mmCIF file of C-alpha atoms in Angstrom:
data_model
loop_
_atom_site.group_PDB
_atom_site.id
_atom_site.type_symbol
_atom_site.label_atom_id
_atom_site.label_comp_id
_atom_site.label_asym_id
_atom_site.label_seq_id
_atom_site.Cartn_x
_atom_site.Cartn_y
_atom_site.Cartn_z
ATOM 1 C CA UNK A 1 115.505 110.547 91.718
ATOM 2 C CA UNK A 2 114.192 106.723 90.993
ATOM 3 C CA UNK A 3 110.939 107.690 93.578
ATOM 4 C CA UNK A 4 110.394 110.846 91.633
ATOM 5 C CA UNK A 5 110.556 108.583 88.122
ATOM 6 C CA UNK A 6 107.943 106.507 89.342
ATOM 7 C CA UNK A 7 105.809 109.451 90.686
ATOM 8 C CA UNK A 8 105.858 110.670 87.055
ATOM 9 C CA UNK A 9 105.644 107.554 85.745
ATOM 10 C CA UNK A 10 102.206 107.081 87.959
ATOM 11 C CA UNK A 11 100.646 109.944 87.144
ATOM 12 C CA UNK A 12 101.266 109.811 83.339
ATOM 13 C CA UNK A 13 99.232 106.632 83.714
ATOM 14 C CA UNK A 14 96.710 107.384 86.031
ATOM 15 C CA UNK A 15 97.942 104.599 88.662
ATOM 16 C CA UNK A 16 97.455 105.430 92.095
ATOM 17 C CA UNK A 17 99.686 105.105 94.822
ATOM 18 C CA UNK A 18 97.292 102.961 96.575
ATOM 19 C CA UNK A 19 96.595 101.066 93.823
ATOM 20 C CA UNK A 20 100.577 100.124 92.907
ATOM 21 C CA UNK A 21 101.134 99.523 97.030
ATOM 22 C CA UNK A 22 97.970 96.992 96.579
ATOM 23 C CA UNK A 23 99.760 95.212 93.845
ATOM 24 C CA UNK A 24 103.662 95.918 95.220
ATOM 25 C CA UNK A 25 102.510 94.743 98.526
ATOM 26 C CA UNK A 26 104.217 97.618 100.337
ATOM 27 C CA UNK A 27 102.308 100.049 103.125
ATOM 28 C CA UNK A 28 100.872 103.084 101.059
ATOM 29 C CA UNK A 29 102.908 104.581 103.633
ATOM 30 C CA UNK A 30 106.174 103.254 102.656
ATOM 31 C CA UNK A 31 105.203 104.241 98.510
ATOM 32 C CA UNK A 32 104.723 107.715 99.527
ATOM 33 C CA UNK A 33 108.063 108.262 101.762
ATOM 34 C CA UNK A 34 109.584 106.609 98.493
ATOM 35 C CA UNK A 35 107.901 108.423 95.664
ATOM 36 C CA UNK A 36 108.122 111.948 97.597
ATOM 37 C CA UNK A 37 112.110 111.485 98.361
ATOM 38 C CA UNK A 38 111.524 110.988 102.299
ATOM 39 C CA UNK A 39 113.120 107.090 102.258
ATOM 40 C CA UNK A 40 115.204 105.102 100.393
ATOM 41 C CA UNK A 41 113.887 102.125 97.919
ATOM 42 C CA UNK A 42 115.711 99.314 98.891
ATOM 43 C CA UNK A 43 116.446 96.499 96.122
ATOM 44 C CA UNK A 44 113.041 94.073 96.275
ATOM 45 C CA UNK A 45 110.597 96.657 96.687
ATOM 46 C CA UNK A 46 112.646 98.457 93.274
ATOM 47 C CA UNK A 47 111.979 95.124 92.068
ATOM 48 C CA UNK A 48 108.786 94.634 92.793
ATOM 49 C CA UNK A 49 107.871 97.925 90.975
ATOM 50 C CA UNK A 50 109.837 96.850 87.862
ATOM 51 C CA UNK A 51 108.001 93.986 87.574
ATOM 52 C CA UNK A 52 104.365 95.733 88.107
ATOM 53 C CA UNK A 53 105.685 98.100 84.880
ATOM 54 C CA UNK A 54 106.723 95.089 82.622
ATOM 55 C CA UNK A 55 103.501 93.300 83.416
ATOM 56 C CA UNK A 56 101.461 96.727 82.715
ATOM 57 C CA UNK A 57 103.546 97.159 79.374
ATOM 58 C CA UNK A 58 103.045 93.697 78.040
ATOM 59 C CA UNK A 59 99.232 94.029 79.000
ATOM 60 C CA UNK A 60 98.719 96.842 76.436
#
């Protein structure tokens, strides 16, 4: 459900998943598995993806 948020979230924006693992610092890999339902998020790299959408919301 969160991963699936974020996947909308993304593509509303036009953010890539490369692009977000580039600033998360987390495997493209690992962003996909999370953002397609296939692995958990565990609490730093939610976190870490919070913070990426409060610094992209203040920026505009």
């Amino acid at each position: 459900m969160v991963g699936e948020n974020i996947k909308q979230y993304l593509e509303n924006k036009g953010v890539t998943q490369v692009f977000l693992a580039e600033k998360a610092k987390i495997s493209t890999g690992a962003i996909n598995q999370m953002l397609n339902g296939k692995r958990k998020i565990i609490v730093e790299e939610y976190l870490a993806l919070k913070c990426l959408k409060l610094i992209a919301a203040y920026r505009t």
